[in-house]
Amino acid sequence: MAAQQFDTVVIGSGPGGYVAAIRAAQLGQKTAIIEREQLGGVCLNVGCIPSKAMISAAHFLHKAQHDAETMGIHFKDISVDYKQLLKWKTSVTEKMSGGVKQLLSGNTVTIIVGEAEFKSSKELSVKTATGTDIITAKNFIVATGSRPIEIPGFKFDEKEIMSSTGALAMDAAPKKLVVIGGGYIGLEIGGYLAKFGTEVTVVEAGPALLNGVVDPECAQVVARKLTKSGVKVLLNAKAKGQKKSGSGYEVTIEVGGKEETLKCDKILVTVGRKPNSDQSNLKAAGLQIDERGFIKVDAQRRTNVPNIFAIGDICGQPMLAHKASHEGVLVAEVISGKNRVYDAKTVPAVVFTDPEIASAGMMESECKAKGYNDLNIAKFPFGANGRAVSLLETDGFVKMIADAKTGILLGVHIVGPEASNLISEAVLAIEMGARVEDLALSIHPHPSLGETMMEAAEATIGHAIHIIQKPLSKSKEARV
Amino acid sequence: MATEVKLPELGEGVTEGELVKWLVKIGDTVKPDQPVCEVMTDKATVEVPTAVGGVVKELKFKLGDVIKVESTILTLDGAGSSASSAAPTHKEAPKAAAPAPTTAPSAPRSQPAAMPATMHEMMAQNSGIYPPVADSKVLATPSTRRLAREVGVDLNVMKGTGLAGRVTREDVLSQGGNGASTATSSNGSMKAPTFPVPSYQGPAGATEERVPLIGIRRKIAENMQMAKHIIPHFTLMDEAEVTELVSMRESLKDYAEKNGTKITYLPFVMKAMIASIRQFPMFNASIDDAAKEIVYKKYFNVGFAADTPQGLVVPVIKNADQKSLLELSYEIMDLSKRARDGKLKSDEMKGATITITNIGSVGGTYATPIINHPEVAILGMYKISDRLHLKADGSVGSQKVMNFTITADHRLIDGAVAANFLKAFIGKIQKPGLLMMEMR
């Protein structure tokens, strides 16, 4: 078969790759995208989207079981048809993946299903169902993502010893589950399984859940609620190994120098993800990989080989879908000759625990490291927000950090209902270089959870309305 | 650890220079004292050496950038050995009178930058990307950051005029034209006009050569564009009968030569023009657009256009009203020569209140000159020719005639005023004897 030629070939169709392909095609590049599995990558198929479907269902169940009675609504015989739930979850991912296919086709992107390997910096070989295609292009975008990290002694079978992929595919909630790794993926999956009745034990090697990745106070709120809902959390605990025991497993852990065993039916290992840089024969293209396995890129996401770009998880932290998409657009435009760089001030992060955590900008420790020594920090609790009370979702707060000298907003950390939807305002504010007053003076609709943003901003200045603060005259009003 | 090589002092009163040539490229190994680039100042082109040796890691500027003294021009990897001193070497040996660079950095400037390793990595990787990525502390909205990138403005060195130092869209646009990496705008509040930046693509395969628009050429381009943009020009043309002027100059030639100079028509034109300005002071003025005021100048600094191998430059004769014809001649000769040699000092090209262009010495009957903003007028003088003349007694004689133009800023000067000015000027240049009456 003759070599197919393109202007731009994208390898990987996750939220980085498919977005890059669409923008490249929009800009008139003859574009192809290569995907070895399903369009949409991990995010759409075995990551963000299906886990959110499961979390929504679990939340719904939890509300029906616990909050409905308070509101005077009584359900009889609530039961979970986990197989139907799984079907619905699959319909959600199929819908999204189908949407990606439509968008790619509509933008005249050639979709190639197969496994791509570099033969040189100008040429790929793609193993498809029917044979091997040779594909050449002026530019390549490597968007091949990451995969769950395996730890010694816990080889994934995705049935009983699972990564997130296996956990999302289970057709029933296990009775007892050990989650190794108290990061966001473990807590999201462990959290929703607990609501479906699984007895969950989280084994975290560090001193706290979500250690170092979110505001510690936010993490505390989630930890408290997890414990309250029956999830057992073991901190500073190392998983040493496992062995089959009856129909289940015994997991050996080490806490404070002592070994313990945990009995369970299934094991979920969520200790992180690693870039897929050992695949696609990147060496043949001459790409430089750093010691953590990320492809080295510059601010335009160009690799050391000028016609090859890398975006998303494969090129560095944070491994988040929205960062990948942003880079996808950026790179497609760079290829079209536009002067673009990655210069976003913040990548928001959201954790779909109960309650949700969302953050944008810097944590307090990061502000200090950046040289902001004089900070105004304030929190506004959801308990003081009318909408949160009427939702029966009063756990959590909005925390804002501002530079005391200029009033400029440096960080927003939310733990509470719809934190994931509330954070976008903070992202815009930070990108625009807003001062907290800008947020405080923008009229927020009542009653809404969004009011907490305005109030937290007011609290940062020193005079929120709906919590008791110092008199206005003595407050530390930010001045320029 | 990367070592930063900074632009050293280039000489007294020189705060910046324009990068005209890199003498090294990324990856080159340089020795202490080795010249790394050529920088053009108002005075001369200077080779800038590095104080330390190492491997060139990143070039911070591109050709044509105006670099401020003390800015980091490049970074070196593995820098170690340092030279005892690193004074810039002037390519042309400076004349004895020219101030030699007084201060030179005597120690290698290798203070470790206080930034986290990741940041360093990022910066190192960003070589070749211009402008550099804006630091997270830069206050500019995403769309402003993109605009800055597209017009080539480095936000890291810009001072924003917005609240809390926010860089506004206007700030970026006002910097956009010059593409300078180091912002040098002193009139922060004054918004410079912005111009479209069209690209040019020749037909495929056409034989064309591209050279960077830098140095004097770029300065000329910027000044002309600005002048034409701001000033509504109009030009009035007339001829003067200069038979008397020609014979007067002839009679003074020997005297001038004995005094070591050459007398041209320019000093006479200057004197006649200044005498005319005294009647029409609006020709020696400026418009302060920002303040919405007209500034009438009580001093007479006359610029004259000089054609040099590098391009047009305009030396200025300060207080021309207070100088004799002989003094003016000396000064014109001196300035012209040094203009041709590229040795004018920057303040010798600044501060004109009105300009004379003397394109007539080359050819052409009339031209429509461009005013040297912020001046409001430019006087043009053209070649002298002979013409037949019917005398009062009916006999035919010959006359010398010379064409003049006055180009004025119509915002300040009306057509009739310019006509009267030109008439007054021609009256004086036709009767140079009259000039004596007003001379001081």
mmCIF file of N, CA and C in Angstrom, chain B residues 10-105:
data_model
loop_
_atom_site.group_PDB
_atom_site.id
_atom_site.type_symbol
_atom_site.label_atom_id
_atom_site.label_comp_id
_atom_site.label_asym_id
_atom_site.label_seq_id
_atom_site.Cartn_x
_atom_site.Cartn_y
_atom_site.Cartn_z
ATOM 1 N N LEU B 10 27.858 51.061 27.578
ATOM 2 C CA LEU B 10 28.373 51.235 26.217
ATOM 3 C C LEU B 10 29.065 52.572 26.039
ATOM 4 N N GLY B 11 29.026 53.362 27.062
ATOM 5 C CA GLY B 11 29.640 54.680 26.952
ATOM 6 C C GLY B 11 28.793 55.670 27.704
ATOM 7 N N GLU B 12 29.369 56.820 27.889
ATOM 8 C CA GLU B 12 28.709 57.820 28.703
ATOM 9 C C GLU B 12 27.350 58.201 28.122
ATOM 10 N N GLY B 13 26.360 58.131 28.963
ATOM 11 C CA GLY B 13 25.040 58.607 28.550
ATOM 12 C C GLY B 13 24.311 57.659 27.617
ATOM 13 N N VAL B 14 24.914 56.531 27.289
ATOM 14 C CA VAL B 14 24.237 55.598 26.394
ATOM 15 C C VAL B 14 23.517 54.555 27.248
ATOM 16 N N THR B 15 22.216 54.500 27.096
ATOM 17 C CA THR B 15 21.449 53.592 27.941
ATOM 18 C C THR B 15 20.966 52.367 27.190
ATOM 19 N N GLU B 16 21.059 52.417 25.873
ATOM 20 C CA GLU B 16 20.553 51.275 25.105
ATOM 21 C C GLU B 16 21.248 51.214 23.761
ATOM 22 N N GLY B 17 21.127 50.087 23.131
ATOM 23 C CA GLY B 17 21.695 49.927 21.804
ATOM 24 C C GLY B 17 20.849 48.949 21.013
ATOM 25 N N GLU B 18 20.985 49.028 19.708
ATOM 26 C CA GLU B 18 20.194 48.133 18.868
ATOM 27 C C GLU B 18 21.065 46.971 18.406
ATOM 28 N N LEU B 19 20.519 45.777 18.554
ATOM 29 C CA LEU B 19 21.262 44.581 18.160
ATOM 30 C C LEU B 19 21.297 44.510 16.638
ATOM 31 N N VAL B 20 22.513 44.576 16.069
ATOM 32 C CA VAL B 20 22.612 44.510 14.609
ATOM 33 C C VAL B 20 23.208 43.197 14.125
ATOM 34 N N LYS B 21 23.899 42.482 15.014
ATOM 35 C CA LYS B 21 24.501 41.246 14.537
ATOM 36 C C LYS B 21 24.859 40.342 15.715
ATOM 37 N N TRP B 22 24.490 39.069 15.594
ATOM 38 C CA TRP B 22 24.996 38.095 16.559
ATOM 39 C C TRP B 22 26.309 37.548 16.018
ATOM 40 N N LEU B 23 27.316 37.440 16.854
ATOM 41 C CA LEU B 23 28.589 36.885 16.420
ATOM 42 C C LEU B 23 28.731 35.438 16.884
ATOM 43 N N VAL B 24 27.743 34.972 17.676
ATOM 44 C CA VAL B 24 27.750 33.578 18.129
ATOM 45 C C VAL B 24 26.358 33.006 17.929
ATOM 46 N N LYS B 25 26.272 31.694 17.954
ATOM 47 C CA LYS B 25 24.959 31.068 17.903
ATOM 48 C C LYS B 25 24.838 30.042 19.024
ATOM 49 N N ILE B 26 23.613 29.571 19.243
ATOM 50 C CA ILE B 26 23.378 28.620 20.327
ATOM 51 C C ILE B 26 24.252 27.393 20.100
ATOM 52 N N GLY B 27 24.909 26.971 21.166
ATOM 53 C CA GLY B 27 25.767 25.793 21.057
ATOM 54 C C GLY B 27 27.239 26.144 20.885
ATOM 55 N N ASP B 28 27.535 27.405 20.502
ATOM 56 C CA ASP B 28 28.925 27.812 20.351
ATOM 57 C C ASP B 28 29.617 27.847 21.713
ATOM 58 N N THR B 29 30.884 27.508 21.703
ATOM 59 C CA THR B 29 31.677 27.662 22.917
ATOM 60 C C THR B 29 32.389 29.010 22.828
ATOM 61 N N VAL B 30 32.233 29.817 23.841
ATOM 62 C CA VAL B 30 32.876 31.127 23.821
ATOM 63 C C VAL B 30 33.901 31.222 24.945
ATOM 64 N N LYS B 31 34.936 32.014 24.661
ATOM 65 C CA LYS B 31 35.969 32.252 25.655
ATOM 66 C C LYS B 31 35.711 33.611 26.308
ATOM 67 N N PRO B 32 36.261 33.790 27.509
ATOM 68 C CA PRO B 32 36.123 35.110 28.125
ATOM 69 C C PRO B 32 36.663 36.185 27.181
ATOM 70 N N ASP B 33 36.001 37.330 27.159
ATOM 71 C CA ASP B 33 36.408 38.474 26.341
ATOM 72 C C ASP B 33 36.074 38.321 24.861
ATOM 73 N N GLN B 34 35.521 37.205 24.484
ATOM 74 C CA GLN B 34 35.176 37.029 23.065
ATOM 75 C C GLN B 34 33.936 37.860 22.735
ATOM 76 N N PRO B 35 33.987 38.615 21.629
ATOM 77 C CA PRO B 35 32.788 39.382 21.254
ATOM 78 C C PRO B 35 31.644 38.430 20.906
ATOM 79 N N VAL B 36 30.449 38.750 21.386
ATOM 80 C CA VAL B 36 29.304 37.879 21.125
ATOM 81 C C VAL B 36 28.273 38.533 20.211
ATOM 82 N N CYS B 37 28.265 39.865 20.202
ATOM 83 C CA CYS B 37 27.314 40.519 19.299
ATOM 84 C C CYS B 37 27.781 41.938 18.991
ATOM 85 N N GLU B 38 27.156 42.508 17.975
ATOM 86 C CA GLU B 38 27.406 43.909 17.650
ATOM 87 C C GLU B 38 26.151 44.696 17.963
ATOM 88 N N VAL B 39 26.361 45.792 18.660
ATOM 89 C CA VAL B 39 25.242 46.627 19.058
ATOM 90 C C VAL B 39 25.477 48.030 18.531
ATOM 91 N N MET B 40 24.457 48.596 17.912
ATOM 92 C CA MET B 40 24.591 49.948 17.375
ATOM 93 C C MET B 40 23.987 50.930 18.363
ATOM 94 N N THR B 41 24.776 51.917 18.735
ATOM 95 C CA THR B 41 24.254 52.970 19.586
ATOM 96 C C THR B 41 24.143 54.207 18.719
ATOM 97 N N ASP B 42 23.746 55.287 19.344
ATOM 98 C CA ASP B 42 23.672 56.539 18.594
ATOM 99 C C ASP B 42 25.050 56.947 18.097
ATOM 100 N N LYS B 43 26.073 56.442 18.756
ATOM 101 C CA LYS B 43 27.416 56.896 18.449
ATOM 102 C C LYS B 43 28.137 55.997 17.473
ATOM 103 N N ALA B 44 28.035 54.727 17.703
ATOM 104 C CA ALA B 44 28.861 53.828 16.912
ATOM 105 C C ALA B 44 28.357 52.414 17.047
ATOM 106 N N THR B 45 28.925 51.562 16.226
ATOM 107 C CA THR B 45 28.650 50.140 16.374
ATOM 108 C C THR B 45 29.714 49.545 17.271
ATOM 109 N N VAL B 46 29.287 48.789 18.249
ATOM 110 C CA VAL B 46 30.158 48.337 19.306
ATOM 111 C C VAL B 46 30.109 46.818 19.371
ATOM 112 N N GLU B 47 31.271 46.208 19.541
ATOM 113 C CA GLU B 47 31.283 44.766 19.765
ATOM 114 C C GLU B 47 31.160 44.504 21.253
ATOM 115 N N VAL B 48 30.239 43.644 21.620
ATOM 116 C CA VAL B 48 30.033 43.362 23.035
ATOM 117 C C VAL B 48 30.655 42.012 23.369
ATOM 118 N N PRO B 49 31.625 42.024 24.278
ATOM 119 C CA PRO B 49 32.261 40.755 24.661
ATOM 120 C C PRO B 49 31.555 40.133 25.863
ATOM 121 N N THR B 50 31.784 38.863 26.066
ATOM 122 C CA THR B 50 31.301 38.213 27.277
ATOM 123 C C THR B 50 32.422 38.202 28.292
ATOM 124 N N ALA B 51 32.063 38.357 29.553
ATOM 125 C CA ALA B 51 33.078 38.367 30.600
ATOM 126 C C ALA B 51 33.520 36.957 30.937
ATOM 127 N N VAL B 52 32.638 35.998 30.708
ATOM 128 C CA VAL B 52 32.947 34.621 31.076
ATOM 129 C C VAL B 52 32.821 33.724 29.859
ATOM 130 N N GLY B 53 33.441 32.569 29.954
ATOM 131 C CA GLY B 53 33.335 31.598 28.876
ATOM 132 C C GLY B 53 32.253 30.579 29.169
ATOM 133 N N GLY B 54 31.902 29.804 28.159
ATOM 134 C CA GLY B 54 30.885 28.780 28.340
ATOM 135 C C GLY B 54 30.270 28.414 27.000
ATOM 136 N N VAL B 55 29.202 27.651 27.088
ATOM 137 C CA VAL B 55 28.511 27.261 25.864
ATOM 138 C C VAL B 55 27.226 28.067 25.763
ATOM 139 N N VAL B 56 27.038 28.707 24.622
ATOM 140 C CA VAL B 56 25.873 29.579 24.450
ATOM 141 C C VAL B 56 24.611 28.736 24.488
ATOM 142 N N LYS B 57 23.734 29.105 25.426
ATOM 143 C CA LYS B 57 22.534 28.315 25.653
ATOM 144 C C LYS B 57 21.324 28.990 25.041
ATOM 145 N N GLU B 58 21.262 30.277 25.184
ATOM 146 C CA GLU B 58 20.062 30.980 24.728
ATOM 147 C C GLU B 58 20.411 32.409 24.335
ATOM 148 N N LEU B 59 19.920 32.837 23.189
ATOM 149 C CA LEU B 59 20.071 34.234 22.783
ATOM 150 C C LEU B 59 18.764 34.933 23.115
ATOM 151 N N LYS B 60 18.860 35.985 23.890
ATOM 152 C CA LYS B 60 17.642 36.590 24.436
ATOM 153 C C LYS B 60 16.998 37.614 23.508
ATOM 154 N N PHE B 61 17.714 38.054 22.505
ATOM 155 C CA PHE B 61 17.159 39.091 21.653
ATOM 156 C C PHE B 61 17.312 38.703 20.197
ATOM 157 N N LYS B 62 16.526 39.378 19.356
ATOM 158 C CA LYS B 62 16.691 39.132 17.938
ATOM 159 C C LYS B 62 17.173 40.413 17.269
ATOM 160 N N LEU B 63 17.671 40.271 16.066
ATOM 161 C CA LEU B 63 18.218 41.425 15.369
ATOM 162 C C LEU B 63 17.183 42.533 15.325
ATOM 163 N N GLY B 64 17.654 43.746 15.583
ATOM 164 C CA GLY B 64 16.745 44.875 15.532
ATOM 165 C C GLY B 64 16.173 45.243 16.885
ATOM 166 N N ASP B 65 16.321 44.374 17.866
ATOM 167 C CA ASP B 65 15.822 44.692 19.207
ATOM 168 C C ASP B 65 16.662 45.808 19.818
ATOM 169 N N VAL B 66 15.991 46.674 20.546
ATOM 170 C CA VAL B 66 16.706 47.692 21.301
ATOM 171 C C VAL B 66 16.935 47.129 22.700
ATOM 172 N N ILE B 67 18.180 47.031 23.086
ATOM 173 C CA ILE B 67 18.522 46.386 24.351
ATOM 174 C C ILE B 67 18.993 47.435 25.332
ATOM 175 N N LYS B 68 18.439 47.372 26.514
ATOM 176 C CA LYS B 68 18.868 48.306 27.552
ATOM 177 C C LYS B 68 20.133 47.790 28.212
ATOM 178 N N VAL B 69 20.999 48.732 28.588
ATOM 179 C CA VAL B 69 22.197 48.371 29.332
ATOM 180 C C VAL B 69 21.777 47.581 30.563
ATOM 181 N N GLU B 70 22.515 46.528 30.867
ATOM 182 C CA GLU B 70 22.255 45.667 32.010
ATOM 183 C C GLU B 70 21.206 44.596 31.734
ATOM 184 N N SER B 71 20.616 44.579 30.521
ATOM 185 C CA SER B 71 19.705 43.480 30.193
ATOM 186 C C SER B 71 20.531 42.242 29.886
ATOM 187 N N THR B 72 19.972 41.088 30.202
ATOM 188 C CA THR B 72 20.644 39.838 29.857
ATOM 189 C C THR B 72 20.520 39.615 28.359
ATOM 190 N N ILE B 73 21.667 39.479 27.682
ATOM 191 C CA ILE B 73 21.600 39.299 26.232
ATOM 192 C C ILE B 73 21.672 37.829 25.843
ATOM 193 N N LEU B 74 22.400 37.051 26.645
ATOM 194 C CA LEU B 74 22.419 35.620 26.371
ATOM 195 C C LEU B 74 22.763 34.874 27.644
ATOM 196 N N THR B 75 22.528 33.565 27.614
ATOM 197 C CA THR B 75 22.912 32.768 28.761
ATOM 198 C C THR B 75 23.914 31.724 28.308
ATOM 199 N N LEU B 76 24.805 31.394 29.242
ATOM 200 C CA LEU B 76 25.855 30.423 28.967
ATOM 201 C C LEU B 76 25.692 29.235 29.896
ATOM 202 N N ASP B 77 25.958 28.075 29.369
ATOM 203 C CA ASP B 77 26.016 26.879 30.191
ATOM 204 C C ASP B 77 27.459 26.605 30.556
ATOM 205 N N GLY B 78 27.661 26.051 31.698
ATOM 206 C CA GLY B 78 28.995 25.633 32.086
ATOM 207 C C GLY B 78 29.986 26.769 32.135
ATOM 208 N N ALA B 79 29.488 27.947 32.475
ATOM 209 C CA ALA B 79 30.380 29.091 32.539
ATOM 210 C C ALA B 79 31.290 28.961 33.735
ATOM 211 N N GLY B 80 32.524 29.310 33.573
ATOM 212 C CA GLY B 80 33.420 29.206 34.709
ATOM 213 C C GLY B 80 34.466 30.277 34.674
ATOM 214 N N SER B 81 35.401 30.126 33.766
ATOM 215 C CA SER B 81 36.524 31.039 33.731
ATOM 216 C C SER B 81 36.056 32.431 33.345
ATOM 217 N N SER B 82 36.557 33.409 34.032
ATOM 218 C CA SER B 82 36.125 34.758 33.731
ATOM 219 C C SER B 82 37.304 35.615 33.326
ATOM 220 N N ALA B 83 37.028 36.609 32.575
ATOM 221 C CA ALA B 83 38.078 37.527 32.158
ATOM 222 C C ALA B 83 38.229 38.604 33.202
ATOM 223 N N SER B 84 39.358 39.259 33.154
ATOM 224 C CA SER B 84 39.578 40.294 34.140
ATOM 225 C C SER B 84 38.627 41.459 33.913
ATOM 226 N N SER B 85 38.344 41.735 32.685
ATOM 227 C CA SER B 85 37.400 42.816 32.423
ATOM 228 C C SER B 85 36.718 42.544 31.096
ATOM 229 N N ALA B 86 35.626 43.173 30.913
ATOM 230 C CA ALA B 86 34.898 42.975 29.672
ATOM 231 C C ALA B 86 34.316 44.292 29.199
ATOM 232 N N ALA B 87 35.182 45.126 28.733
ATOM 233 C CA ALA B 87 34.700 46.401 28.219
ATOM 234 C C ALA B 87 34.378 46.232 26.748
ATOM 235 N N PRO B 88 33.322 46.877 26.296
ATOM 236 C CA PRO B 88 33.019 46.772 24.879
ATOM 237 C C PRO B 88 34.139 47.378 24.047
ATOM 238 N N THR B 89 34.440 46.760 22.932
ATOM 239 C CA THR B 89 35.472 47.308 22.065
ATOM 240 C C THR B 89 34.805 48.035 20.903
ATOM 241 N N HIS B 90 35.164 49.273 20.743
ATOM 242 C CA HIS B 90 34.589 50.031 19.641
ATOM 243 C C HIS B 90 35.222 49.571 18.341
ATOM 244 N N LYS B 91 34.386 49.309 17.377
ATOM 245 C CA LYS B 91 34.910 48.841 16.103
ATOM 246 C C LYS B 91 35.780 49.912 15.466
ATOM 247 N N GLU B 92 35.202 51.126 15.391
ATOM 248 C CA GLU B 92 36.018 52.228 14.933
ATOM 249 C C GLU B 92 36.690 52.784 16.183
ATOM 250 N N ALA B 93 37.975 52.965 16.095
ATOM 251 C CA ALA B 93 38.658 53.516 17.260
ATOM 252 C C ALA B 93 38.032 54.857 17.573
ATOM 253 N N PRO B 94 37.568 55.012 18.789
ATOM 254 C CA PRO B 94 36.917 56.281 19.103
ATOM 255 C C PRO B 94 37.911 57.426 19.029
ATOM 256 N N LYS B 95 37.401 58.556 18.541
ATOM 257 C CA LYS B 95 38.271 59.743 18.484
ATOM 258 C C LYS B 95 38.622 60.140 19.906
ATOM 259 N N ALA B 96 39.712 60.840 20.012
ATOM 260 C CA ALA B 96 40.159 61.247 21.337
ATOM 261 C C ALA B 96 39.060 61.982 22.078
ATOM 262 N N ALA B 97 38.300 62.757 21.330
ATOM 263 C CA ALA B 97 37.277 63.567 21.971
ATOM 264 C C ALA B 97 36.090 62.717 22.424
ATOM 265 N N ALA B 98 35.880 61.631 21.719
ATOM 266 C CA ALA B 98 34.711 60.824 22.063
ATOM 267 C C ALA B 98 34.889 60.196 23.425
ATOM 268 N N PRO B 99 33.873 60.255 24.241
ATOM 269 C CA PRO B 99 34.012 59.683 25.582
ATOM 270 C C PRO B 99 34.197 58.176 25.503
ATOM 271 N N ALA B 100 35.224 57.708 26.155
ATOM 272 C CA ALA B 100 35.455 56.269 26.189
ATOM 273 C C ALA B 100 34.499 55.665 27.208
ATOM 274 N N PRO B 101 34.191 54.403 27.038
ATOM 275 C CA PRO B 101 33.332 53.781 28.042
ATOM 276 C C PRO B 101 33.991 53.887 29.407
ATOM 277 N N THR B 102 33.285 54.424 30.344
ATOM 278 C CA THR B 102 33.894 54.715 31.629
ATOM 279 C C THR B 102 33.772 53.553 32.592
ATOM 280 N N THR B 103 32.644 52.937 32.590
ATOM 281 C CA THR B 103 32.486 51.827 33.516
ATOM 282 C C THR B 103 32.308 50.548 32.738
ATOM 283 N N ALA B 104 33.031 49.563 33.144
ATOM 284 C CA ALA B 104 32.868 48.251 32.523
ATOM 285 C C ALA B 104 32.733 47.253 33.642
ATOM 286 N N PRO B 105 31.869 46.298 33.457
ATOM 287 C CA PRO B 105 31.725 45.315 34.527
ATOM 288 C C PRO B 105 33.031 44.558 34.689
#
